[in-house]
Amino acid sequence: SYEKTTWYYGENTASMKRLTDLNFEDVMADIMGDYPDVLDKIHAKVYVLENIDRLLAYYNQVREGKK
């Protein structure tokens, strides 16, 4: 059986909230909003909760390229 990973976000462990399909776009746009290329792909639903690992890899790649 397939186990789905549960993701959480927050400034610290006491304030963490669960990342869901419903809040994914808003939360990720807030966190990654400094990078318009990433933001465009989030809003275009290229990246969704199911492929967050690909989003994180892309985000890191874009961030490294801006240094």
Coordinates of C-alpha atoms in Angstrom, one line a residue:
S1 CA 0.0 0.0 0.0
Y2 CA 1.1 3.5 -0.7
E3 CA 1.9 5.8 2.2
K4 CA 1.5 9.5 1.6
T5 CA 4.0 11.8 3.2
T6 CA 2.6 14.5 5.5
W7 CA 4.3 17.9 5.2
Y8 CA 4.2 20.6 7.8
Y9 CA 5.3 24.2 7.7
G10 CA 5.9 27.0 10.3
E11 CA 8.5 29.2 11.8
N12 CA 9.1 26.7 14.7
T13 CA 7.8 23.4 15.8
A14 CA 5.2 24.9 18.2
S15 CA 3.5 26.8 15.4
M16 CA 3.6 24.2 12.6
K17 CA 0.6 23.6 10.5
R18 CA -0.2 20.8 8.0
L19 CA 0.4 21.4 4.3
T20 CA -2.7 20.3 2.4
D21 CA -3.9 20.4 -1.2
L22 CA -6.1 23.3 -0.3
N23 CA -3.5 25.6 1.3
F24 CA -0.5 24.4 -0.8
E25 CA -0.5 27.2 -3.4
D26 CA -0.9 30.0 -0.8
V27 CA 1.7 28.6 1.6
M28 CA 4.3 27.8 -1.1
A29 CA 3.7 31.2 -2.9
D30 CA 4.3 32.9 0.5
I31 CA 7.5 30.9 1.2
M32 CA 9.0 31.0 -2.3
G33 CA 7.6 34.3 -3.5
D34 CA 11.0 35.9 -3.9
Y35 CA 11.5 33.9 -7.0
P36 CA 9.0 34.8 -9.8
D37 CA 9.9 31.7 -11.9
V38 CA 9.1 29.4 -9.0
L39 CA 5.9 31.4 -8.2
D40 CA 4.7 31.2 -11.8
K41 CA 5.0 27.4 -11.8
I42 CA 3.2 27.1 -8.5
H43 CA 0.3 29.2 -9.7
A44 CA 0.2 27.3 -13.0
K45 CA -0.1 24.1 -10.9
V46 CA 3.1 22.6 -12.4
Y47 CA 4.0 21.8 -8.8
V48 CA 1.4 20.5 -6.4
L49 CA 1.6 18.7 -3.1
E50 CA 2.0 15.3 -4.7
N51 CA 5.3 16.4 -6.4
I52 CA 6.6 18.8 -3.7
D53 CA 9.9 17.0 -3.9
R54 CA 10.3 18.2 -7.5
L55 CA 9.3 21.8 -6.4
L56 CA 11.9 21.8 -3.6
A57 CA 14.6 20.6 -6.1
Y58 CA 13.6 23.3 -8.6
Y59 CA 13.4 26.0 -5.9
N60 CA 16.9 25.1 -4.7
Q61 CA 18.2 25.1 -8.3
V62 CA 16.8 28.6 -8.9
R63 CA 18.0 29.8 -5.6
E64 CA 21.6 28.5 -6.2
G65 CA 21.6 30.2 -9.6
K66 CA 20.7 33.6 -8.1
K67 CA 23.8 33.6 -5.7

